[in-house]
Short mmCIF file of C-alpha atoms in Angstrom, two decimals:
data_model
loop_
_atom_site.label_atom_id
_atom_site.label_comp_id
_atom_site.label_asym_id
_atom_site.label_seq_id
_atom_site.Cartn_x
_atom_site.Cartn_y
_atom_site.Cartn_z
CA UNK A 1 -1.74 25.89 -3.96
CA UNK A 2 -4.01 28.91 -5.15
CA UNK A 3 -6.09 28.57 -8.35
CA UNK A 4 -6.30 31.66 -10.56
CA UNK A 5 -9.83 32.24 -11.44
CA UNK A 6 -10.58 33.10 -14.83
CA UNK A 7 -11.21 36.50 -15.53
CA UNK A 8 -14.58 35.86 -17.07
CA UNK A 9 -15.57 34.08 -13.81
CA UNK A 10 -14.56 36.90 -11.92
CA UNK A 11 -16.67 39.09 -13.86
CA UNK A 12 -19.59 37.24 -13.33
CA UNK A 13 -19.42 36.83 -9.96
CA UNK A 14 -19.61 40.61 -9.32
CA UNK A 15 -22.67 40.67 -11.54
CA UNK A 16 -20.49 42.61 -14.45
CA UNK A 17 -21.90 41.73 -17.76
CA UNK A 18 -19.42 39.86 -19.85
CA UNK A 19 -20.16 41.97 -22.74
CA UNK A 20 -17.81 41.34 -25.97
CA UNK A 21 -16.05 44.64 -27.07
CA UNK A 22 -17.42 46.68 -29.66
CA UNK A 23 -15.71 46.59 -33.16
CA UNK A 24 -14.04 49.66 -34.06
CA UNK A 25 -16.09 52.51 -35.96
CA UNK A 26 -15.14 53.15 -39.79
CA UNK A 27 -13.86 56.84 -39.64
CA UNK A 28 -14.59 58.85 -42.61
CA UNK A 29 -16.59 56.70 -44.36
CA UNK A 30 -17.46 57.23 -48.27
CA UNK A 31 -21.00 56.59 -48.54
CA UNK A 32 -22.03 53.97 -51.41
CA UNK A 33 -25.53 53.66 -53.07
CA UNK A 34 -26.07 50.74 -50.94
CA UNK A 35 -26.25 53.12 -47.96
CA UNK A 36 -23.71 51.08 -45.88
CA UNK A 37 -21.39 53.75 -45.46
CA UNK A 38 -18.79 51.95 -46.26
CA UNK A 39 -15.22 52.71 -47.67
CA UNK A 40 -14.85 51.22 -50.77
CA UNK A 41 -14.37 51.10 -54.43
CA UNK A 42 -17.32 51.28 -57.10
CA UNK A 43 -17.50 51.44 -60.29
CA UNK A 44 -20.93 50.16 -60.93
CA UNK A 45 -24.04 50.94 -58.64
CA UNK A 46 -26.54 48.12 -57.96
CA UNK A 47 -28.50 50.29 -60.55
CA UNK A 48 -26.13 49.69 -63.58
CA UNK A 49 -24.89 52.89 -63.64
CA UNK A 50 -21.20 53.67 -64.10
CA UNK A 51 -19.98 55.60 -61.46
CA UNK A 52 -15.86 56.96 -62.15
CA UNK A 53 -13.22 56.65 -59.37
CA UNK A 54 -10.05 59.28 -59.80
CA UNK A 55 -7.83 56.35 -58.83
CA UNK A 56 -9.12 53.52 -60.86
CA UNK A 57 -10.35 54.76 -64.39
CA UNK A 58 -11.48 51.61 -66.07
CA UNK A 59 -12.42 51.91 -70.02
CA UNK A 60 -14.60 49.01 -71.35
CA UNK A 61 -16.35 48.19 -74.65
CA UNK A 62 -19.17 46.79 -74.82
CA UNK A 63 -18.02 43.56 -76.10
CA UNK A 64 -15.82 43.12 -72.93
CA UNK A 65 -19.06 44.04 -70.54
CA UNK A 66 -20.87 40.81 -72.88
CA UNK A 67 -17.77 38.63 -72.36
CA UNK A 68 -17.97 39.47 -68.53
CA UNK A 69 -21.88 39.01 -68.27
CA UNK A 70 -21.35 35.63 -70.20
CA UNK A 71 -18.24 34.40 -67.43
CA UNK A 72 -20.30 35.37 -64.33
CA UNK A 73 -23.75 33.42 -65.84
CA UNK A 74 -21.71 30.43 -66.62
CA UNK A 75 -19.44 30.45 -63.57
CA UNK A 76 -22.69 30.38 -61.44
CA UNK A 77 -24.18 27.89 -63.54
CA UNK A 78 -21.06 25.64 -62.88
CA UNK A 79 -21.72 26.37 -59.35
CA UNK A 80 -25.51 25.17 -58.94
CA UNK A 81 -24.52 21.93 -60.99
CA UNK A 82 -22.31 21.35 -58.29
CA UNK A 83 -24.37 21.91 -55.40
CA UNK A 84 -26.60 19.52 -57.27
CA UNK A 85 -24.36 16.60 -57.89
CA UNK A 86 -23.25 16.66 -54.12
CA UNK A 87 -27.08 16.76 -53.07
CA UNK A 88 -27.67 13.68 -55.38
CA UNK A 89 -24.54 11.84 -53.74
CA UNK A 90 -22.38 12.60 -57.10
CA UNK A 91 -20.03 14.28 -54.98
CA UNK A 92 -18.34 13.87 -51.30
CA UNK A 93 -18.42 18.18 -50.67
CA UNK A 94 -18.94 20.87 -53.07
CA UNK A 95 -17.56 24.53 -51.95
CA UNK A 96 -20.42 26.97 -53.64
CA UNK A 97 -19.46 30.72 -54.98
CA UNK A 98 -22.84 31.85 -55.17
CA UNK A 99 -22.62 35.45 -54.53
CA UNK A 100 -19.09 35.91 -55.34
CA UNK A 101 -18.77 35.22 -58.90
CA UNK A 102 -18.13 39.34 -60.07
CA UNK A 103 -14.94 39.07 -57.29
CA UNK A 104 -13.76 35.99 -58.96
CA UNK A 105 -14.37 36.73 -62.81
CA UNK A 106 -13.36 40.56 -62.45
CA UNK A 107 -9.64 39.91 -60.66
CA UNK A 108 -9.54 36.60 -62.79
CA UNK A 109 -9.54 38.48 -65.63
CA UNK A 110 -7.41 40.77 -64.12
CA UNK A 111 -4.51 38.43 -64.31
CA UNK A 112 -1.94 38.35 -67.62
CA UNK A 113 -0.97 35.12 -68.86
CA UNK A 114 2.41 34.73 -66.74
CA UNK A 115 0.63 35.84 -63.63
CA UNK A 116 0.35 32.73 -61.32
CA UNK A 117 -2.96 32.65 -59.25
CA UNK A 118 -2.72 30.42 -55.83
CA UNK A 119 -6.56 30.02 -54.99
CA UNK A 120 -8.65 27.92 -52.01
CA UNK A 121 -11.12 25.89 -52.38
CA UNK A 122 -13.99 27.66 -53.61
CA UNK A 123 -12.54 29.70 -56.83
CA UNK A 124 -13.65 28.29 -59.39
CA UNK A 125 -14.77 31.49 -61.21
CA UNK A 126 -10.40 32.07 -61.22
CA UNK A 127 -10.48 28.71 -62.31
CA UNK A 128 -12.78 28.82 -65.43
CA UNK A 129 -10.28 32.37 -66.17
CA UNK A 130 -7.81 30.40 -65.95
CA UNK A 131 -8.84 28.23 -68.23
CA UNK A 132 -9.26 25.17 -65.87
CA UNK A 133 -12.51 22.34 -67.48
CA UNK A 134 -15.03 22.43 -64.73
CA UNK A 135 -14.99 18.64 -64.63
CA UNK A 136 -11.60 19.31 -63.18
CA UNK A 137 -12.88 20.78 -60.15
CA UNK A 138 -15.99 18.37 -59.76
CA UNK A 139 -13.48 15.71 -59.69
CA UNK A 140 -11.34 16.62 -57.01
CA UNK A 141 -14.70 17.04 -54.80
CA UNK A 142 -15.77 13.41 -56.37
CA UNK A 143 -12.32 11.78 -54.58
CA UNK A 144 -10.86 10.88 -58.00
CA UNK A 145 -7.93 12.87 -58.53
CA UNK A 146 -6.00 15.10 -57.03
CA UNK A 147 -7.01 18.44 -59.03
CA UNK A 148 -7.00 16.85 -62.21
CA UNK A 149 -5.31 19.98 -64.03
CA UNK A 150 -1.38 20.74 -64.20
CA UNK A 151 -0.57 24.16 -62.36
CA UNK A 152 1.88 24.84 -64.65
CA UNK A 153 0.49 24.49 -67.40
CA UNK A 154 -2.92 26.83 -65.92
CA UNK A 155 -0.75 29.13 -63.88
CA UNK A 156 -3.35 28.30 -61.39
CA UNK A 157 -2.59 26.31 -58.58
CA UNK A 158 -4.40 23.46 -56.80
CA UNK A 159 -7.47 24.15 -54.54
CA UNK A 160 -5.59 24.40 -50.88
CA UNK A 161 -7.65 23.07 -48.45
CA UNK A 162 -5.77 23.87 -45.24
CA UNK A 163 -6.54 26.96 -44.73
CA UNK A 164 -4.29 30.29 -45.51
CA UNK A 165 -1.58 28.07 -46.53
CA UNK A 166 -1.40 29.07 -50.03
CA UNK A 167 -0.50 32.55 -49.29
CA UNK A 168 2.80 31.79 -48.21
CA UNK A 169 3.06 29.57 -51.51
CA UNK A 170 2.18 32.90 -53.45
CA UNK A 171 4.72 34.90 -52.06
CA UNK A 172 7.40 32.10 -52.03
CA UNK A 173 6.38 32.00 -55.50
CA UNK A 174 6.63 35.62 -55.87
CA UNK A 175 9.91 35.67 -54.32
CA UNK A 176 11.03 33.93 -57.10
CA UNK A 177 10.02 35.61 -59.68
CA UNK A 178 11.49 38.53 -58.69
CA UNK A 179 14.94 36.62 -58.39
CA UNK A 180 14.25 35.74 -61.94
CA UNK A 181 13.72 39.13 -63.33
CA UNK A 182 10.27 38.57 -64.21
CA UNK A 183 7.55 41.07 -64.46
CA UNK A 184 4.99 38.76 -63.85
CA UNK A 185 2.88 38.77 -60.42
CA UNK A 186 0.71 36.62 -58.12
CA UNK A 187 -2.11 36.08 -56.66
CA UNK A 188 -3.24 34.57 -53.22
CA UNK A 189 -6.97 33.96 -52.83
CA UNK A 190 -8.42 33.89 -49.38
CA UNK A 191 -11.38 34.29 -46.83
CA UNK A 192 -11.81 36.96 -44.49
CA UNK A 193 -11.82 33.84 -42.10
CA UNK A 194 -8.38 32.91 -43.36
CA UNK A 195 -6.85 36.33 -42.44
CA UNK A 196 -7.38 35.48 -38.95
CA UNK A 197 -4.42 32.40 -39.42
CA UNK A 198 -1.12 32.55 -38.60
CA UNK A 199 -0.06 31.82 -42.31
CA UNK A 200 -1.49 34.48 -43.56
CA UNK A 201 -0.15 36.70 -41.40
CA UNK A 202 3.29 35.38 -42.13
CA UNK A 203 2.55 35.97 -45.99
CA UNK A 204 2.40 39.28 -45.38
CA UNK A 205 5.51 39.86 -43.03
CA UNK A 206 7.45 38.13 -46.04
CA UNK A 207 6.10 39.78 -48.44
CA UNK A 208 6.46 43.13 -47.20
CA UNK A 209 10.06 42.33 -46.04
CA UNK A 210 10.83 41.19 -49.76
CA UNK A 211 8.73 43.69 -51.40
CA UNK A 212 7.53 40.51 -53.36
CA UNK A 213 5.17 41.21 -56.50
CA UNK A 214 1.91 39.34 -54.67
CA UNK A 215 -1.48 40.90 -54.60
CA UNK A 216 -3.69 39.48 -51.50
CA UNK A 217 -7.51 38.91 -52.49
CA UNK A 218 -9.48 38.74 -49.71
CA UNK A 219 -13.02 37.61 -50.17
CA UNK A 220 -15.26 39.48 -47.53
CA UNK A 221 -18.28 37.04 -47.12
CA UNK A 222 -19.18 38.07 -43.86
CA UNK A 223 -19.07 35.00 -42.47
CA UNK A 224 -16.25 32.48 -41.62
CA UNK A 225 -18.36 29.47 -41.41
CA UNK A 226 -20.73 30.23 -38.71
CA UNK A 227 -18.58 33.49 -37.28
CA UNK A 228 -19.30 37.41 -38.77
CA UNK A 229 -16.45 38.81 -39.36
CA UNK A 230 -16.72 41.56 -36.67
CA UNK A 231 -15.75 38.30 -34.11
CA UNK A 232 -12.46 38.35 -35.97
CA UNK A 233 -11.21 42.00 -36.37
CA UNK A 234 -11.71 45.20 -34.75
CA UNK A 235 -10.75 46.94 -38.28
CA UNK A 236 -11.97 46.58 -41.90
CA UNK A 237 -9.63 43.64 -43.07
CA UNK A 238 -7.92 46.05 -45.50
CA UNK A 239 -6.51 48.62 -43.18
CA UNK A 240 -4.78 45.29 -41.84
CA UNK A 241 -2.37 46.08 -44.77
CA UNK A 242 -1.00 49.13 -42.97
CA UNK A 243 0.26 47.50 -40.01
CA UNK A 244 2.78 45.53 -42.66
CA UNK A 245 3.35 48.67 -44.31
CA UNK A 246 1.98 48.04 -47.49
CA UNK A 247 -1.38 49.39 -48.98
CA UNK A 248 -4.92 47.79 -48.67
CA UNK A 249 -8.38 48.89 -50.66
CA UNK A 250 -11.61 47.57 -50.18
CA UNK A 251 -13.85 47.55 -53.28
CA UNK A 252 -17.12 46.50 -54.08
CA UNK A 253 -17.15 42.37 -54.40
CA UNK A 254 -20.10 42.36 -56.56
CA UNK A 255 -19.34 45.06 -58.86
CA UNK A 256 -17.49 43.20 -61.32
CA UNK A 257 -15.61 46.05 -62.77
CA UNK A 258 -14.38 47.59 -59.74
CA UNK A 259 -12.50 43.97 -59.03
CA UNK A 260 -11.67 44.58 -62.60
CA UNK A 261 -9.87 47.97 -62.31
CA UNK A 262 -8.87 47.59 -58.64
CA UNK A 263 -6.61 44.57 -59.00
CA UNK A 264 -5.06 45.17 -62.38
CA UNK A 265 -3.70 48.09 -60.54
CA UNK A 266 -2.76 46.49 -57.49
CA UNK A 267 -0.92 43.84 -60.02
CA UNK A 268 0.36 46.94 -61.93
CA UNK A 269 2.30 47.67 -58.94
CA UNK A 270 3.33 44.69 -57.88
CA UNK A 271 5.09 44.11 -61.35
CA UNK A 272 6.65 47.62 -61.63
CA UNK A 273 8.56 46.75 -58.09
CA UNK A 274 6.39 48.49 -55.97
CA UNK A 275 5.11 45.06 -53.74
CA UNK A 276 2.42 43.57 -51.82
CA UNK A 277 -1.50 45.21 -52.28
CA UNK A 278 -4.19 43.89 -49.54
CA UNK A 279 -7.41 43.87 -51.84
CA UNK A 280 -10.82 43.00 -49.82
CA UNK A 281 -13.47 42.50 -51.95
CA UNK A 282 -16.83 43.46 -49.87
CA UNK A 283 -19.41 40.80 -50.93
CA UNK A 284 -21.54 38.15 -49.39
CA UNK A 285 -21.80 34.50 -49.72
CA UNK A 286 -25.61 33.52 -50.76
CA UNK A 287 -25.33 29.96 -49.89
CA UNK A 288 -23.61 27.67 -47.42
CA UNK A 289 -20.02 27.35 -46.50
CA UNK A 290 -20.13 24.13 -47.93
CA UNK A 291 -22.49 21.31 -48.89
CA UNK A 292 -22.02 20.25 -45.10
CA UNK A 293 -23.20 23.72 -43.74
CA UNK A 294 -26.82 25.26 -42.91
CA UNK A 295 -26.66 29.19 -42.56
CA UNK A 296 -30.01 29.16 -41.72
CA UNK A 297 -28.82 28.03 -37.93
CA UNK A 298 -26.41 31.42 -37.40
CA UNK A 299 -27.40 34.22 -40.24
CA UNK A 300 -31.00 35.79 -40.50
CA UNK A 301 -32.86 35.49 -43.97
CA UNK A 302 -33.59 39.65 -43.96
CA UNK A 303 -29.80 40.03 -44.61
CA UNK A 304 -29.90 37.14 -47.42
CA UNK A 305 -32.66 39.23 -49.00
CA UNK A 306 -30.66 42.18 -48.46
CA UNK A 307 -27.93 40.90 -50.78
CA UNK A 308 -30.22 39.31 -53.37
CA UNK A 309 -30.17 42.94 -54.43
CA UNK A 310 -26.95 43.67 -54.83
CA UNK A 311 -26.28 40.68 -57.11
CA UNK A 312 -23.61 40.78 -59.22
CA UNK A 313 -25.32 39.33 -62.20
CA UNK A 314 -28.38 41.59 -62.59
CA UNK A 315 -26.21 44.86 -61.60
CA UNK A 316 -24.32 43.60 -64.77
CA UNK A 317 -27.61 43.10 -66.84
CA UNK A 318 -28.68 46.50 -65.58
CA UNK A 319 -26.00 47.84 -67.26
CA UNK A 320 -25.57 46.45 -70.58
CA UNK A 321 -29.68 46.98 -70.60
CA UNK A 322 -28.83 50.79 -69.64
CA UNK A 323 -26.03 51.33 -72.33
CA UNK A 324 -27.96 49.33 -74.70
CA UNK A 325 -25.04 47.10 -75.38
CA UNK A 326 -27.31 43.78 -75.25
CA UNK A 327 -30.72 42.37 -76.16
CA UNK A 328 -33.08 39.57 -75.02
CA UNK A 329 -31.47 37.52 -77.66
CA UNK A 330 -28.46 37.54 -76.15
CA UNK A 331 -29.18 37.30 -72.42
CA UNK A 332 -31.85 34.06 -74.44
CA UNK A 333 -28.24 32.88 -75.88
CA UNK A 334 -26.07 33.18 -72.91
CA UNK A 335 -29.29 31.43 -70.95
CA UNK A 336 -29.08 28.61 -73.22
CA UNK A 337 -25.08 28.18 -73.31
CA UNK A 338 -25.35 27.62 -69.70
CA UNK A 339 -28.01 25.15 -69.91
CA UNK A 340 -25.97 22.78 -72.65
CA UNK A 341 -22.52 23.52 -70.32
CA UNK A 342 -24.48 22.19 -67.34
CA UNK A 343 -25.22 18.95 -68.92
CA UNK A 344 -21.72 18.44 -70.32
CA UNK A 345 -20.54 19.24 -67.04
CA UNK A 346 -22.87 16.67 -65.48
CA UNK A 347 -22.21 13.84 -67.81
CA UNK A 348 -18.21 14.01 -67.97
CA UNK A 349 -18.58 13.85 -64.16
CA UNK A 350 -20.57 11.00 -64.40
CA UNK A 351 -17.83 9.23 -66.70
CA UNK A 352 -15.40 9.91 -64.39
CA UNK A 353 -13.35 6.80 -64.09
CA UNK A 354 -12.83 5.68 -60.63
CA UNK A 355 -8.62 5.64 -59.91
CA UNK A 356 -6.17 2.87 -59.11
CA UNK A 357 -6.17 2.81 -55.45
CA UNK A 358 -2.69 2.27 -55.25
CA UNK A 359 -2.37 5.02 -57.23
CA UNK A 360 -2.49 6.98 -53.91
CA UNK A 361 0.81 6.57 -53.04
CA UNK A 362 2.39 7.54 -56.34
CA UNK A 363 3.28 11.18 -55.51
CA UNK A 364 3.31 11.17 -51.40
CA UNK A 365 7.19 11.56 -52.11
CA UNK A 366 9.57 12.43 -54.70
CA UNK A 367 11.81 9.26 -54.28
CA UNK A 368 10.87 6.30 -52.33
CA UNK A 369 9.83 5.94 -48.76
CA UNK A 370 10.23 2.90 -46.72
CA UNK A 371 6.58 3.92 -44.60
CA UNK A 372 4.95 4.26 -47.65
CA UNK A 373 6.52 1.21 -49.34
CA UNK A 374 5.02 -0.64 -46.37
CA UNK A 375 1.35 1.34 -46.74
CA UNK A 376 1.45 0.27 -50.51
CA UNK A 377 2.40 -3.34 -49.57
CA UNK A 378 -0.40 -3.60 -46.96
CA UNK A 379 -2.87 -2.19 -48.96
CA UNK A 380 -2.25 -4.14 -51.79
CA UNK A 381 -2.27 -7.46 -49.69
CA UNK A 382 -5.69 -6.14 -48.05
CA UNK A 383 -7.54 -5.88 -52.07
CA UNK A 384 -5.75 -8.84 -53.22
CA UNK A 385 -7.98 -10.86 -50.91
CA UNK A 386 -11.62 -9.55 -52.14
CA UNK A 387 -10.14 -11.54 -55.46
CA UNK A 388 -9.66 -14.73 -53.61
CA UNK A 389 -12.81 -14.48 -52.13
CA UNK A 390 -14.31 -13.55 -55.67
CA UNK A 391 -12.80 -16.67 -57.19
CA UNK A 392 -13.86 -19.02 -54.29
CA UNK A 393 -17.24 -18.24 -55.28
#
């Protein structure tokens, strides 16, 4: 019997290099003030200044910049309570934002009150839009419920942890709205690591065959775990869209009202019958993957720095300090607020009662189940016997 070698092997053992091949080049690129040359949407330049797009006029008062500046400072503030309750064992994993609250905030509050938002595991700036306690989302990383919020009530599903899944939820959801005569939309929330599953790519075949009212939010970190995204696609993620045949735009992730203007129009469309948007939203995560990550082992701390100066929350500072629309008092304020959320977000997680451990089984299945009839039996049995032990003593 002959053995095929692998082509790799075969490579090598002419002395070819085994060389990876090259992403492919962005053609026409539209500078930004970043200097990436990248193709993308801005509306607001590291520097604060407004900068107007033909396709995606956005008019904002200076209230609504405040409210926005007052989300992303208290979404991040939720965030580093987090990473600290996992780092002083309060928590079994926390999934950190940090970098990527101005993508969450701006298409959070991009969403109308009907609009049904299907997120991951890491968006809890949607979340806190959506009107979702933070102590909900500690508690599903503490192990003691299940999400701890009701999606219908929220219109904001529960964090999906298998990855890419909840896109096909979106558009099923979608789907059904349509049926219904709605003109409500949805969201799916996912990584550019994500768009590399087959679910995903299923989402979109369905939702371009339906022409279902979903918008797609990819958020461009650069990195899938440990992998840049150039290991995953050739292309900018958006331009994925076309292949579908439905339209993708890449905007600025940390410019929090290009996310703004960019998906309200991509949900604009979706609800006038127009279907499916691809938004990626260009940003960067500061931190780890998760609690269990280090990025120091794969990712260099020069292209950290570089995105330390892009942050969303000083480009937003910049500006209301540029239009005059805020004070010290109020950044003092806002500074403050976060401070006395942080410590009632630390103590209800603290007073988090631990659940019934039978109460595991209540919602495997709708109606009963003889394997998890038995599982409940056997567990039961199993704690019943730390009391006869107790009362031996």
């Amino acid at each position: 019997m002959t053995t095929r070698t692998p082509a790799r092997s075969r490579r090598a053992a002419r002395g070819e290099p085994e060389t990876r091949p090259a992403p492919a080049p962005i053609d026409a690129p539209v500078p930004t003030d970043d200097g990436d040359g990248l193709e993308l949407v801005q509306l607001l330049s590291t520097e604060g200044e407004r900068i107007a797009h033909p396709d995606y006029p956005l008019e904002i008062s200076a209230e609504e910049a405040r409210s926005l500046y007052r989300d992303l400072v208290l979404v991040r503030r939720v965030d580093t309570e987090g990473t600290a309750l996992q780092r002083q064992g309060e928590l079994g994993l926390w999934a950190s934002l940090l970098g990527q609250e101005a993508a969450q905030v701006g298409s959070g509050r991009a969403l109308r009150p009907g609009d049904f938002a299907f997120p991951t595991y890491r968006e809890h700036g949607v979340a806190w839009c959506r009107g979702v306690p933070p102590v909900n989302l500690l508690g599903m990383f503490r192990g003691v419920n299940n999400g701890g919020w009701d999606p219908a009530e929220k219109n904001f599903n529960l964090y999906t942890i298998v990855i890419g899944s909840q896109t096909l939820h979106a558009v099923g959801y979608a789907m059904g709205i349509q049926r219904d005569g709605s003109d409500d939309a949805t969201i799916a929330y996912f990584g550019d690591g994500a768009s590399s599953q087959g679910d995903v790519n299923e989402a979109f075949v369905f939702a371009a065959s339906y022409n279902a009212p979903v918008v797609f939010f990819c958020q461009n970190n650069q990195w899938a775990i440990s992998e840049p995204t150039e290991r995953q696609s050739r292309v900018p993620l958006y331009r994925r869209a076309s292949g579908f045949g439905f339209p993708g735009i890449r905007v600025d992730g940390n410019d929090v009202f290009g996310c703004l203007a960019v998906t309200r129009a991509a949900l604009e469309r979706a609800r006038t019958g127009n279907g499916p948007t691809l938004i990626e939203a260009y940003t960067y995560r500061m931190g780890a993957h998760t609690t269990s990550d280090d990025p120091t082992r794969y990712r260099g701390n020069d292209e950290v720095e570089l995105w330390r100066s892009r942050d969303p929350i000083q480009r937003l500072r910049k500006y209301l300090n540029r239009e005059g629309a805020a004070d010290e008092a109020f950044f003092a304020g806002i500074e403050a607020e976060a401070d006395e959320l942080a410590t009632e977000v630390r103590a209800a997680c603290l007073a988090l009662p631990d659940p019934d451990p039978l109460s595991m089984f209540d919602y495997a299945y709708t109606a009963p189940h003889h394997q998890v009839t038995a599982e409940r039996k056997e567990l039961s049995e199993y704690l019943a016997g730390f009391g006869d032990q107790e009362a031996a003593r």
